[in-house]
Coordinates of C-alpha atoms in Angstrom, one line a residue:
Chain Z
M457 CA 7.0 -39.3 -1.6
H458 CA 8.1 -40.9 1.6
G459 CA 10.6 -38.8 3.1
I460 CA 9.7 -36.4 5.8
Q461 CA 10.9 -37.6 9.3
L462 CA 9.4 -35.5 12.1
G463 CA 11.5 -35.1 15.2
H464 CA 10.3 -34.8 18.8
I465 CA 10.5 -31.0 18.5
D466 CA 8.1 -31.1 15.6
Y467 CA 5.6 -33.1 17.4
V468 CA 5.8 -30.8 20.4
L469 CA 5.0 -27.8 18.1
L470 CA 2.1 -29.7 16.5
F471 CA 0.6 -30.5 19.9
I472 CA 1.0 -26.9 21.1
Y473 CA -1.0 -25.8 18.1
F474 CA -3.8 -28.4 18.7
A475 CA -3.9 -27.3 22.4
F476 CA -4.4 -23.7 21.5
V477 CA -7.0 -24.5 18.9
L478 CA -9.1 -26.5 21.4
G479 CA -8.4 -24.0 24.1
I480 CA -10.0 -21.3 22.0
G481 CA -13.1 -23.5 21.7
F482 CA -13.3 -24.1 25.5
A483 CA -12.7 -20.4 26.3
L484 CA -15.5 -19.3 24.0
K485 CA -18.0 -21.8 25.3
R486 CA -19.5 -19.6 27.9
Y487 CA -20.1 -16.8 25.4
T488 CA -22.2 -19.0 23.1
K489 CA -25.7 -18.9 24.6
T490 CA -28.0 -18.0 21.8
S491 CA -28.4 -19.2 18.2
T492 CA -27.2 -15.8 17.1
D493 CA -24.0 -16.3 19.0
F494 CA -23.5 -19.7 17.6
F495 CA -24.3 -19.0 13.9
L496 CA -23.5 -15.3 13.5
S497 CA -21.1 -14.6 16.3
G498 CA -23.7 -12.2 17.6
R499 CA -22.5 -9.7 15.0
S500 CA -19.9 -8.6 17.4
I501 CA -16.5 -9.0 15.7
P502 CA -14.1 -6.2 14.7
A503 CA -13.2 -5.8 11.0
W504 CA -9.6 -6.9 11.1
I505 CA -10.5 -10.2 12.6
T506 CA -13.4 -10.9 10.2
G507 CA -11.1 -9.8 7.4
L508 CA -8.4 -12.3 8.2
A509 CA -11.0 -15.0 8.8
F510 CA -12.5 -14.2 5.4
I511 CA -9.2 -14.9 3.7
S512 CA -8.4 -17.9 5.9
A513 CA -11.7 -19.7 5.4
N514 CA -10.8 -19.7 1.7
L515 CA -7.3 -20.9 2.4
G516 CA -8.3 -24.6 2.2
A517 CA -6.9 -27.6 0.5
Q518 CA -6.8 -26.1 -3.0
E519 CA -4.8 -23.1 -1.9
V520 CA -1.6 -24.2 -0.4
I521 CA -1.1 -27.6 -2.2
G522 CA -3.1 -26.7 -5.4
M523 CA -1.6 -23.3 -6.0
G524 CA 1.9 -24.6 -5.3
A525 CA 1.2 -27.3 -7.9
S526 CA -0.1 -24.7 -10.4
G527 CA 3.0 -22.6 -9.7
A528 CA 5.1 -25.5 -10.8
K529 CA 2.9 -26.3 -13.8
Y530 CA 2.0 -22.9 -15.1
G531 CA 4.5 -20.5 -13.4
I532 CA 3.5 -17.0 -12.5
M533 CA 0.3 -17.0 -14.6
T534 CA -1.2 -18.8 -11.6
S535 CA -1.3 -15.4 -10.0
H536 CA -4.2 -14.5 -12.2
F537 CA -6.2 -16.5 -9.7
Y538 CA -5.4 -13.7 -7.2
W539 CA -4.8 -10.4 -9.0
V540 CA -7.5 -11.0 -11.6
G541 CA -9.6 -13.8 -10.1
A542 CA -10.0 -12.5 -6.6
I543 CA -9.1 -8.9 -5.9
P544 CA -11.7 -7.1 -8.1
A545 CA -14.5 -9.3 -6.9
M546 CA -13.5 -8.7 -3.2
V547 CA -13.6 -5.0 -3.8
F548 CA -17.0 -5.3 -5.4
V549 CA -18.6 -7.3 -2.7
G550 CA -17.2 -5.0 0.0
V551 CA -18.1 -1.7 -1.6
F552 CA -21.3 -2.5 -3.5
M553 CA -22.9 -5.7 -2.2
M554 CA -22.2 -5.8 1.5
P555 CA -24.7 -3.0 2.2
F556 CA -27.5 -5.3 1.1
Y557 CA -26.2 -8.5 2.7
Y558 CA -25.5 -6.9 6.1
G559 CA -28.2 -4.2 5.9
S560 CA -31.0 -6.6 5.1
K561 CA -30.4 -8.5 8.4
A562 CA -30.5 -11.7 6.4
R563 CA -28.7 -14.4 8.3
S564 CA -27.4 -16.2 5.3
V565 CA -27.0 -15.8 1.6
P566 CA -30.0 -18.1 0.8
E567 CA -32.1 -16.0 3.2
Y568 CA -31.2 -12.9 1.2
L569 CA -32.5 -14.7 -1.9
K570 CA -35.8 -15.4 -0.1
L571 CA -36.2 -11.8 1.0
R572 CA -35.3 -10.5 -2.4
F573 CA -37.0 -13.1 -4.6
D574 CA -39.0 -16.0 -3.3
E575 CA -39.0 -19.4 -1.5
K576 CA -38.1 -21.6 -4.5
T577 CA -35.0 -19.5 -5.4
R578 CA -33.8 -19.8 -1.8
A579 CA -34.5 -23.5 -1.6
F580 CA -32.6 -24.1 -4.8
N581 CA -29.6 -22.2 -3.5
A582 CA -29.8 -23.6 0.1
V583 CA -30.0 -27.2 -0.9
S584 CA -27.2 -27.1 -3.5
F585 CA -25.0 -25.1 -1.1
A586 CA -25.6 -27.4 1.8
I587 CA -24.7 -30.5 -0.2
M588 CA -21.6 -28.8 -1.7
T589 CA -20.2 -27.7 1.7
V590 CA -20.4 -31.2 3.1
F591 CA -18.6 -32.6 0.1
S592 CA -16.0 -29.9 0.1
S593 CA -15.3 -30.5 3.8
G594 CA -15.1 -34.2 3.1
I595 CA -12.7 -33.7 0.2
S596 CA -10.5 -31.5 2.4
M597 CA -10.3 -34.2 5.0
H598 CA -9.5 -36.9 2.5
V599 CA -6.8 -34.8 0.8
L600 CA -5.2 -34.0 4.1
A601 CA -5.3 -37.6 5.3
K602 CA -3.9 -38.9 2.1
L603 CA -1.1 -36.3 2.1
L604 CA -0.1 -37.1 5.7
E605 CA -0.1 -40.8 4.9
Q606 CA 2.0 -40.2 1.9
I607 CA 4.6 -37.8 3.3
L608 CA 4.7 -38.7 7.0
G609 CA 3.5 -42.3 6.9
F610 CA 0.6 -41.5 9.2
N611 CA -2.4 -43.8 9.3
Y612 CA -5.1 -42.6 7.0
H613 CA -8.0 -43.4 9.2
L614 CA -6.4 -41.9 12.3
C615 CA -5.8 -38.6 10.3
I616 CA -9.5 -38.5 9.3
V617 CA -10.7 -39.2 12.9
V618 CA -8.3 -36.7 14.6
S619 CA -8.8 -33.8 12.2
A620 CA -12.6 -34.3 12.2
A621 CA -12.6 -34.5 16.1
I622 CA -10.7 -31.3 16.5
V623 CA -12.8 -29.3 14.1
L624 CA -15.9 -30.8 15.7
I625 CA -14.9 -29.9 19.2
Y626 CA -14.0 -26.3 18.6
I627 CA -17.1 -25.5 16.4
F628 CA -19.4 -27.4 18.8
L629 CA -18.2 -25.3 21.7
G630 CA -17.8 -21.9 20.3
G631 CA -19.8 -21.9 17.0
L632 CA -18.8 -19.4 14.3
T633 CA -16.8 -17.2 16.7
S634 CA -14.6 -20.2 17.5
A635 CA -14.2 -21.0 13.8
I636 CA -13.3 -17.3 13.0
Y637 CA -10.8 -17.0 15.9
N638 CA -9.1 -20.2 14.8
E639 CA -9.0 -19.0 11.2
V640 CA -7.1 -15.9 12.4
L641 CA -4.7 -18.1 14.3
Q642 CA -4.3 -20.3 11.2
F643 CA -3.8 -17.3 9.0
F644 CA -0.8 -16.1 11.0
L645 CA 0.6 -19.7 11.3
I646 CA 0.5 -20.2 7.5
V647 CA 2.0 -16.8 6.8
L648 CA 4.7 -17.1 9.4
G649 CA 5.3 -20.8 8.8
F650 CA 5.9 -20.3 5.0
C651 CA 8.0 -17.1 5.1
P652 CA 11.3 -18.9 5.9
L653 CA 10.6 -21.5 3.2
V654 CA 10.2 -18.8 0.6
F655 CA 13.3 -17.0 1.8
L656 CA 15.5 -20.1 1.8
G657 CA 14.1 -21.3 -1.6
L658 CA 14.7 -18.0 -3.2
K659 CA 18.2 -17.8 -1.7
S660 CA 19.1 -21.2 -3.0
V661 CA 18.2 -20.3 -6.6
G662 CA 20.0 -17.0 -6.5
G663 CA 17.2 -14.6 -5.7
W664 CA 14.4 -13.6 -8.1
D665 CA 16.9 -12.9 -10.9
G666 CA 18.4 -16.4 -10.5
L667 CA 14.9 -17.9 -10.4
V668 CA 14.0 -16.1 -13.7
A669 CA 17.1 -17.4 -15.3
K670 CA 16.4 -21.0 -14.2
L671 CA 12.7 -20.8 -15.2
N672 CA 13.7 -19.4 -18.6
T673 CA 15.5 -22.7 -19.3
V674 CA 12.4 -24.5 -18.1
A675 CA 10.2 -22.5 -20.4
T676 CA 12.3 -23.2 -23.5
S677 CA 12.8 -26.9 -22.7
P678 CA 10.5 -29.3 -24.4
T679 CA 10.5 -31.5 -21.3
N680 CA 8.8 -28.9 -19.1
P681 CA 5.4 -29.6 -17.5
A682 CA 3.5 -28.5 -20.6
G683 CA 5.6 -30.8 -22.8
K684 CA 6.5 -28.2 -25.3
A685 CA 8.9 -25.2 -25.6
F686 CA 7.7 -21.7 -25.1
A687 CA 9.3 -18.2 -25.2
P688 CA 11.8 -17.7 -22.4
G689 CA 9.5 -15.7 -20.1
A690 CA 6.6 -18.1 -20.1
W691 CA 7.0 -19.1 -16.5
T692 CA 7.8 -15.6 -15.1
E693 CA 5.7 -13.2 -17.0
S694 CA 2.0 -13.2 -16.2
W695 CA 0.5 -11.4 -19.2
A696 CA 3.1 -11.2 -21.9
H697 CA 2.2 -14.7 -23.4
M698 CA -1.6 -14.5 -23.3
N699 CA -2.3 -13.4 -26.8
S700 CA -2.8 -16.9 -27.9
A701 CA -3.7 -20.0 -25.9
S702 CA -0.8 -22.0 -27.5
A703 CA 1.9 -19.5 -26.3
N704 CA 1.6 -20.2 -22.6
P705 CA 1.7 -23.2 -20.4
M706 CA -1.8 -22.6 -19.0
G707 CA -3.3 -22.9 -22.5
V708 CA -5.8 -20.0 -22.1
E709 CA -6.0 -16.7 -24.0
W710 CA -6.6 -13.4 -22.2
F711 CA -10.3 -12.9 -23.1
G712 CA -11.4 -16.3 -21.8
M713 CA -9.3 -15.8 -18.7
V714 CA -10.5 -12.3 -17.9
M715 CA -14.2 -13.0 -18.6
G716 CA -14.4 -16.5 -17.4
L717 CA -12.1 -16.4 -14.4
G718 CA -11.9 -12.7 -13.6
F719 CA -15.5 -11.9 -14.1
V720 CA -17.9 -14.9 -13.9
L721 CA -16.1 -17.5 -11.7
S722 CA -14.4 -15.0 -9.4
F723 CA -17.5 -12.8 -8.7
G724 CA -19.6 -15.9 -8.5
Y725 CA -17.4 -17.2 -5.7
W726 CA -16.4 -14.1 -3.7
C727 CA -19.7 -12.3 -4.0
T728 CA -22.2 -15.1 -3.5
D729 CA -20.6 -17.9 -1.6
F730 CA -21.9 -18.0 1.9
L731 CA -18.7 -19.6 3.2
V732 CA -16.9 -16.3 2.9
V733 CA -19.8 -13.9 3.1
Q734 CA -20.7 -15.4 6.5
R735 CA -17.4 -14.0 7.9
A736 CA -18.4 -10.5 6.9
M737 CA -21.9 -10.9 8.3
A738 CA -20.4 -11.6 11.7
A739 CA -18.8 -8.1 11.7
N740 CA -19.8 -5.7 14.4
S741 CA -21.1 -2.9 12.2
M742 CA -22.0 -2.1 8.6
S743 CA -18.8 -0.4 8.0
A744 CA -16.8 -3.3 9.5
A745 CA -18.7 -5.7 7.3
R746 CA -17.9 -3.7 4.2
R747 CA -14.2 -3.4 5.2
T748 CA -14.0 -7.2 5.8
P749 CA -13.3 -8.2 2.2
L750 CA -11.2 -5.1 1.6
I751 CA -8.9 -5.9 4.6
A752 CA -8.7 -9.4 3.3
A753 CA -7.6 -8.2 -0.1
F754 CA -4.3 -6.9 1.2
P755 CA -2.9 -10.3 2.3
K756 CA -4.7 -12.0 -0.6
M757 CA -2.7 -9.9 -3.0
L758 CA 0.6 -11.0 -1.5
F759 CA -0.3 -14.7 -1.1
P760 CA 1.2 -15.6 -4.5
A761 CA 4.6 -15.0 -2.9
L762 CA 3.8 -17.6 -0.2
V763 CA 1.9 -20.3 -2.2
I764 CA 2.8 -20.0 -5.9
L765 CA 6.5 -19.0 -5.5
P766 CA 7.5 -22.3 -3.7
G767 CA 6.0 -24.2 -6.6
M768 CA 7.9 -22.1 -9.1
I769 CA 11.1 -22.7 -7.2
A770 CA 10.3 -26.4 -7.0
I771 CA 10.1 -26.7 -10.8
A772 CA 13.2 -24.6 -11.3
L773 CA 15.1 -27.0 -9.0
H774 CA 13.5 -30.1 -10.6
Q775 CA 14.4 -29.2 -14.1
N776 CA 17.9 -27.8 -13.4
G777 CA 19.6 -30.6 -11.5
G778 CA 17.7 -33.8 -11.4
S779 CA 14.4 -35.0 -10.2
F780 CA 13.4 -33.1 -7.2
L781 CA 9.7 -33.8 -7.5
P782 CA 8.4 -37.3 -6.9
T783 CA 6.4 -39.2 -9.5
D784 CA 2.9 -40.7 -8.9
A785 CA 1.7 -44.2 -9.5
A786 CA 1.3 -43.6 -13.2
G787 CA 4.9 -42.5 -13.5
K788 CA 4.0 -38.8 -14.1
V789 CA 5.5 -36.0 -12.0
D790 CA 3.3 -35.4 -9.0
Y791 CA 3.0 -31.6 -8.9
N792 CA 0.9 -31.7 -5.7
M793 CA 4.1 -32.7 -4.0
A794 CA 5.8 -29.4 -4.9
V795 CA 5.1 -27.7 -1.5
P796 CA 5.7 -30.8 0.7
A797 CA 9.0 -31.5 -1.2
M798 CA 10.1 -27.9 -0.6
L799 CA 9.3 -28.2 3.1
A800 CA 11.4 -31.4 3.3
K801 CA 14.3 -29.9 1.4
F802 CA 14.8 -26.6 3.2
L803 CA 13.4 -26.7 6.7
P804 CA 15.3 -28.3 9.6
P805 CA 13.5 -30.0 12.5
G806 CA 11.8 -27.2 14.4
L807 CA 10.7 -25.0 11.5
L808 CA 9.7 -28.2 9.7
G809 CA 7.2 -28.8 12.5
I810 CA 5.8 -25.3 12.0
G811 CA 5.6 -25.8 8.3
I812 CA 3.7 -29.1 8.6
T813 CA 1.5 -27.6 11.3
A814 CA 0.7 -24.7 8.9
L815 CA -0.2 -27.2 6.2
M816 CA -2.6 -29.0 8.5
A817 CA -4.0 -25.7 9.7
S818 CA -4.9 -24.7 6.2
F819 CA -6.8 -27.9 5.6
M820 CA -8.6 -27.6 8.9
S821 CA -9.6 -24.0 8.3
G822 CA -11.1 -25.0 5.0
M823 CA -13.0 -27.8 6.7
A824 CA -14.3 -25.6 9.5
G825 CA -15.4 -22.9 7.1
N826 CA -17.6 -25.4 5.3
V827 CA -19.0 -26.9 8.5
T828 CA -20.0 -23.5 10.0
A829 CA -21.6 -22.4 6.7
F830 CA -23.4 -25.8 6.4
N831 CA -24.8 -25.7 9.9
T832 CA -26.2 -22.2 9.5
V833 CA -27.8 -22.9 6.1
W834 CA -29.3 -26.1 7.4
T835 CA -30.7 -24.7 10.6
Y836 CA -32.0 -21.3 9.3
D837 CA -32.8 -22.0 5.6
L838 CA -33.9 -25.6 5.7
Y839 CA -34.8 -26.7 9.2
Q840 CA -36.4 -23.4 10.5
S841 CA -38.0 -22.7 7.1
Y842 CA -39.4 -26.0 6.0
I843 CA -39.2 -28.5 8.8
K844 CA -39.9 -26.9 12.1
P845 CA -40.7 -23.2 12.1
G846 CA -41.6 -21.2 15.1
Q847 CA -39.6 -22.9 17.8
S848 CA -37.7 -21.3 20.7
D849 CA -34.2 -20.0 20.2
R850 CA -32.9 -22.7 22.5
H851 CA -34.4 -25.3 20.2
Y852 CA -32.5 -23.9 17.2
L853 CA -29.3 -23.6 19.2
R854 CA -29.6 -27.3 20.1
M855 CA -30.3 -28.1 16.4
G856 CA -27.1 -26.2 15.6
H857 CA -25.1 -28.4 17.9
I858 CA -26.7 -31.6 16.5
I859 CA -26.2 -30.6 12.9
T860 CA -22.6 -29.7 13.6
V861 CA -22.1 -33.4 14.6
V862 CA -24.1 -34.6 11.7
G863 CA -22.2 -32.4 9.3
I864 CA -18.9 -33.7 10.5
L865 CA -20.1 -37.3 10.2
L866 CA -21.4 -36.7 6.7
S867 CA -18.0 -35.1 5.8
I868 CA -16.2 -38.2 7.1
A869 CA -18.6 -40.4 4.9
C870 CA -17.7 -38.1 2.0
A871 CA -14.0 -38.5 2.6
Y872 CA -14.3 -42.2 2.4
V873 CA -16.5 -42.0 -0.7
A874 CA -13.7 -39.8 -2.2
S875 CA -11.1 -42.3 -1.3
A876 CA -13.0 -45.2 -2.8
F877 CA -14.5 -43.6 -6.0
N878 CA -12.4 -40.8 -7.4
N879 CA -14.8 -40.4 -10.4
I880 CA -17.8 -39.7 -8.2
M881 CA -16.0 -36.8 -6.7
D882 CA -15.0 -35.4 -10.0
M883 CA -18.6 -35.7 -11.2
L884 CA -20.0 -34.0 -8.1
Q885 CA -17.6 -31.1 -8.4
L886 CA -18.6 -30.8 -12.1
V887 CA -22.2 -30.6 -11.2
F888 CA -21.6 -28.0 -8.4
G889 CA -19.7 -26.0 -11.0
F890 CA -22.8 -26.0 -13.2
V891 CA -24.9 -24.8 -10.3
N892 CA -22.5 -22.1 -9.2
A893 CA -21.6 -20.6 -12.6
P894 CA -24.7 -18.6 -13.1
L895 CA -25.3 -17.4 -9.5
F896 CA -23.6 -14.0 -9.8
A897 CA -26.0 -13.0 -12.6
T898 CA -28.9 -13.6 -10.2
F899 CA -27.4 -11.5 -7.4
L900 CA -26.3 -8.7 -9.7
L901 CA -29.8 -8.3 -11.2
G902 CA -31.4 -8.8 -7.7
M903 CA -29.4 -6.1 -6.1
F904 CA -29.2 -3.5 -8.9
W905 CA -32.5 -4.0 -10.9
R906 CA -35.6 -3.8 -8.9
R907 CA -37.8 -5.1 -11.7
A908 CA -36.2 -8.6 -11.4
T909 CA -38.8 -11.1 -10.1
G910 CA -38.8 -14.4 -8.2
H911 CA -39.8 -16.4 -11.3
G912 CA -37.1 -14.6 -13.3
A913 CA -34.4 -15.4 -10.8
F914 CA -35.4 -19.1 -10.4
F915 CA -35.8 -19.9 -14.1
G916 CA -32.6 -17.8 -14.8
L917 CA -30.7 -19.9 -12.4
L918 CA -32.1 -23.1 -13.7
S919 CA -31.4 -22.3 -17.3
G920 CA -27.9 -21.0 -16.5
T921 CA -27.2 -24.4 -14.8
L922 CA -28.5 -26.2 -17.8
A923 CA -26.4 -24.1 -20.2
A924 CA -23.3 -25.0 -18.3
A925 CA -24.2 -28.7 -18.5
L926 CA -25.0 -28.4 -22.2
H927 CA -21.8 -26.6 -22.9
H928 CA -19.9 -29.4 -21.1
G929 CA -21.7 -32.0 -23.0
L930 CA -20.9 -30.5 -26.4
T931 CA -17.2 -29.6 -25.9
L932 CA -14.0 -31.4 -25.0
P933 CA -10.5 -30.5 -24.2
V934 CA -7.8 -31.7 -26.6
G935 CA -6.8 -35.3 -26.1
A936 CA -9.5 -36.1 -23.5
T937 CA -12.0 -39.0 -23.9
M938 CA -15.7 -38.4 -23.8
G939 CA -17.4 -38.7 -20.4
I940 CA -16.4 -36.8 -17.3
K941 CA -14.3 -34.4 -19.3
G942 CA -17.2 -33.5 -21.6
G943 CA -18.6 -34.3 -24.9
W944 CA -21.1 -36.7 -23.6
L945 CA -24.0 -35.2 -25.6
C946 CA -22.5 -35.8 -29.0
A947 CA -21.7 -39.1 -30.7
G948 CA -18.3 -38.8 -32.2
H949 CA -18.1 -35.2 -33.1
V950 CA -17.8 -32.5 -30.5
L951 CA -18.9 -29.0 -31.4
H952 CA -15.7 -27.4 -30.1
T953 CA -12.4 -28.5 -28.8
Y954 CA -10.5 -26.5 -26.2
P955 CA -6.7 -26.6 -25.8
V956 CA -7.0 -27.4 -22.0
D957 CA -9.8 -28.2 -19.6
M958 CA -9.2 -24.8 -17.8
A959 CA -10.3 -23.0 -20.9
Q960 CA -13.3 -25.2 -21.1
N961 CA -14.2 -24.3 -17.6
F962 CA -13.8 -20.6 -18.2
W963 CA -16.1 -20.7 -21.2
A964 CA -18.7 -22.9 -19.5
A965 CA -18.9 -20.2 -16.9
I966 CA -19.3 -17.4 -19.5
Y967 CA -22.1 -19.2 -21.2
A968 CA -23.9 -20.1 -18.0
W969 CA -23.7 -16.5 -16.7
S970 CA -24.9 -15.0 -19.9
T971 CA -27.8 -17.4 -20.2
C972 CA -28.9 -16.8 -16.6
F973 CA -28.6 -13.0 -17.1
I974 CA -30.7 -13.0 -20.3
V975 CA -33.3 -15.5 -19.1
T976 CA -33.7 -13.7 -15.8
I977 CA -34.4 -10.4 -17.6
V978 CA -36.8 -11.9 -20.1
V979 CA -38.8 -13.9 -17.6
S980 CA -38.9 -10.9 -15.2
L981 CA -40.3 -8.7 -17.9
I982 CA -43.1 -11.1 -18.7
T983 CA -44.0 -11.9 -15.1
S984 CA -45.4 -9.5 -12.6
K985 CA -43.5 -8.2 -9.6
N986 CA -43.9 -10.4 -6.6
K987 CA -42.5 -7.9 -4.0
T988 CA -43.6 -4.4 -3.3
D989 CA -41.1 -1.5 -3.3
D990 CA -41.6 -1.4 0.5
E991 CA -40.5 -5.0 0.8
L992 CA -37.5 -4.4 -1.3
R993 CA -36.2 -1.5 0.7
G994 CA -32.7 -2.4 1.9
L995 CA -32.4 -5.2 -0.6
V996 CA -32.1 -3.3 -3.9
Y997 CA -29.8 -0.5 -4.8
S998 CA -32.3 2.1 -6.1
L999 CA -34.6 1.6 -3.1
T1000 CA -32.0 1.8 -0.4
P1001 CA -30.8 5.1 1.1
R1002 CA -27.0 5.7 0.4
I1003 CA -24.8 5.0 3.4
K1004 CA -23.2 8.1 4.8
E1005 CA -19.9 7.5 6.4
H1006 CA -18.9 11.0 7.4
G1007 CA -17.7 10.1 10.8
L1008 CA -15.0 7.6 9.6
V1009 CA -11.4 8.5 9.1
W1010 CA -10.3 8.1 5.5
Y1011 CA -8.5 4.8 5.9
K1012 CA -11.7 3.2 7.3
Q1013 CA -13.9 4.2 4.4
P1014 CA -14.7 1.3 2.1
A1015 CA -14.6 3.3 -1.1
V1016 CA -11.1 4.7 -0.3
L1017 CA -9.8 1.3 0.8
G1018 CA -11.3 -0.3 -2.4
I1019 CA -9.5 2.2 -4.6
I1020 CA -6.2 1.6 -2.8
V1021 CA -6.6 -2.2 -3.2
L1022 CA -7.4 -1.9 -6.9
I1023 CA -4.4 0.4 -7.6
A1024 CA -2.1 -2.0 -5.7
A1025 CA -3.5 -5.0 -7.7
I1026 CA -2.9 -3.1 -11.0
A1027 CA 0.6 -2.3 -9.9
L1028 CA 1.4 -5.9 -9.2
N1029 CA 0.0 -7.0 -12.6
I1030 CA 2.2 -4.4 -14.3
I1031 CA 5.4 -5.3 -12.3
F1032 CA 5.0 -9.0 -13.2
W1033 CA 3.6 -8.4 -16.7
Chain J
M376 CA -23.9 -7.7 21.6
S377 CA -23.9 -8.3 25.4
D378 CA -20.3 -9.3 25.8
G379 CA -18.7 -6.9 23.5
M380 CA -15.6 -8.5 22.0
K381 CA -15.7 -11.6 24.3
L382 CA -12.4 -13.2 24.5
D383 CA -9.7 -11.1 22.9
V384 CA -8.3 -13.2 20.0
R385 CA -4.9 -11.5 20.4
L386 CA -4.5 -13.4 23.6
P387 CA -4.3 -17.0 22.3
I388 CA -2.5 -15.8 19.1
G389 CA 0.1 -14.0 21.2
G390 CA 0.4 -16.8 23.7
M391 CA 0.9 -19.5 21.0
F392 CA 3.5 -17.6 19.0
A393 CA 5.5 -16.4 22.1
L394 CA 5.6 -20.0 23.3
I395 CA 6.6 -21.7 20.0
G396 CA 9.0 -18.8 19.3
A397 CA 10.7 -19.3 22.6
I398 CA 10.9 -23.1 22.1
I399 CA 12.4 -22.8 18.7
T400 CA 14.9 -20.2 19.7
V401 CA 16.2 -22.3 22.5
Y402 CA 16.2 -25.4 20.3
G403 CA 18.2 -23.4 17.8
L404 CA 20.8 -22.6 20.4
F405 CA 21.3 -26.2 21.5
S406 CA 20.7 -28.2 18.3
D407 CA 23.3 -29.9 16.3
P408 CA 24.6 -27.4 13.6
A409 CA 24.6 -30.2 11.1
I410 CA 20.8 -30.0 10.7
Y411 CA 21.2 -26.6 9.2
E412 CA 22.9 -27.9 6.1
R413 CA 19.4 -28.0 4.7
S414 CA 18.7 -24.4 5.4
L415 CA 21.9 -23.3 3.6
G416 CA 23.9 -23.1 6.7
I417 CA 21.7 -20.6 8.5
N418 CA 20.4 -21.4 11.9
V419 CA 16.8 -20.6 10.9
N420 CA 15.4 -22.0 14.1
F421 CA 17.2 -19.5 16.2
W422 CA 16.5 -16.4 14.0
W423 CA 13.0 -17.2 13.0
G424 CA 12.2 -18.3 16.5
L425 CA 13.1 -14.8 17.7
V426 CA 10.8 -13.3 15.0
L427 CA 7.9 -15.5 16.1
F428 CA 8.6 -14.7 19.7
A429 CA 8.6 -11.0 19.0
F430 CA 5.3 -11.3 17.1
G431 CA 3.7 -13.2 19.9
A432 CA 4.9 -10.7 22.5
F433 CA 3.6 -7.8 20.3
M434 CA 0.1 -9.5 20.2
L435 CA 0.1 -10.0 23.9
I436 CA 1.0 -6.4 24.6
M437 CA -1.8 -5.2 22.2
A438 CA -4.2 -7.5 24.0
W439 CA -3.1 -6.1 27.4
R440 CA -3.5 -2.5 26.3
G441 CA -6.9 -3.4 24.8
A442 CA -8.0 -4.9 28.2
K443 CA -6.9 -1.8 30.1
K444 CA -8.8 0.5 27.8
R445 CA -12.1 -1.4 28.2
P446 CA -13.9 -0.6 31.4

């Protein structure tokens, strides 16, 4: 697409935003004196701020553009990524896991693994996580620059340099606090920037009822994104068409979705990924840390209205009145353009500037989240642990500054790798998927079964990763060729064929998790305990005193909040069944 | 932590939204009505600018009250 013209007013708004982002960095500089300030925000931040940062750090490239694209391609079933694939895990990490993360005084997720299990488990997690964050941040940068080049005609290299420089400056100056404050600013910008778009889009299609009517014709038309006709409600009913994979545009059935996405992938991400957990660790008290993901769950539940709905409106307009969405180089409809096309269609100069700024903000918060998680894991888990232990705090703070610069430079390099070799990126993301899939089994056993040992955890993780790779090598989605899509282990005949690659992903996660779970238990039982009960106090459920929260009013109690969140999520699922 | 809450995050948030809200509202008043064909004839700049301004002002007031409470 080539069509968004920004006016002077839009540039003014963009520059005001950049000025505030950098201003926050400069204002926080004088508070960033120790490595604890820089990497952990001195554990001083109230829950509502860490909660909004928790959600905003996750609001990266995939979210606004990707969920809009999925909204167009799959309709309201995309909301499973929220109401099934996020909310339950966010409640679980807040209510049950945060006491061990925050209470153990571990400074990072890999450090928790070291305290609970052993060095090799931590090293495995720290190294894979560090590499992954750098690549994610690079991919974010690349996607942003490509998007701006495509829709605004900006120079690709300039976009890379400017976005990298801004993120670098504000993290360098204010560390994690700066990243968190900017994430909160970005959160409000995205919410307030997209509200008018959703309002105008809905109004133009005749409200929700009008949208349903239009999407019913999309669902029954053989020229829809899935290329075959479904029952009328396939785009607007989230559960009704999940009995069989062939009855819905996503191509998954309910069991694979609930177990693969809702359990393994979702808990694996929200409960173990240091990128989000780091925000909660910066909270100013145990109860604030526990409330962080629960507070985040409220806006997260409503995000489908902001990011999926525009995509659904886009496809309704596209199929009911001519080609609204542009096509890509191969002549296929480019669903990633759903949200930008909506911005261009409905927002006049002024609000358009805010919409574009919000889009950039979402990419930058994704990048910054990765960079702060990377510099912490590098400095504490790799540098301090294996390269130079026992140095002064000043030394590690300086290392934090240096590695922030290095991390950004590596991200830029990754962005260029991504722009040159698309396949390498796909392959790396695939490998990270293998590494991540089993992680939640390790944490679950680590936190709730005191007999789990270091060897058990390590070999469980390793075999879970191998199981994911093996599954990928033996199966293939329909119509795909062998190679990056799978099937590389069999010559000619794959063991199983999935209707879509998403189903393949979900099942890979299920196999990886189960393998890790079983192997960890078996190896733990045949190896001897490597930690005494005393060492495990505060790290394992049965050896940690229950937290008493008598003093808190009811709406600040994690358990009460968790129940409210779950009831609301169930209600949403039923309303849009 | 030594500095308590450090810089109150509501200050920059309030400042930014009050500023861009005010700019868009004024722009909405003086801009060519033809540009609102896109937004279904509604002067969204003016109305949404007011909302953004009100949100920014609310954040600033909260920050102010927070500052007064702290010694």
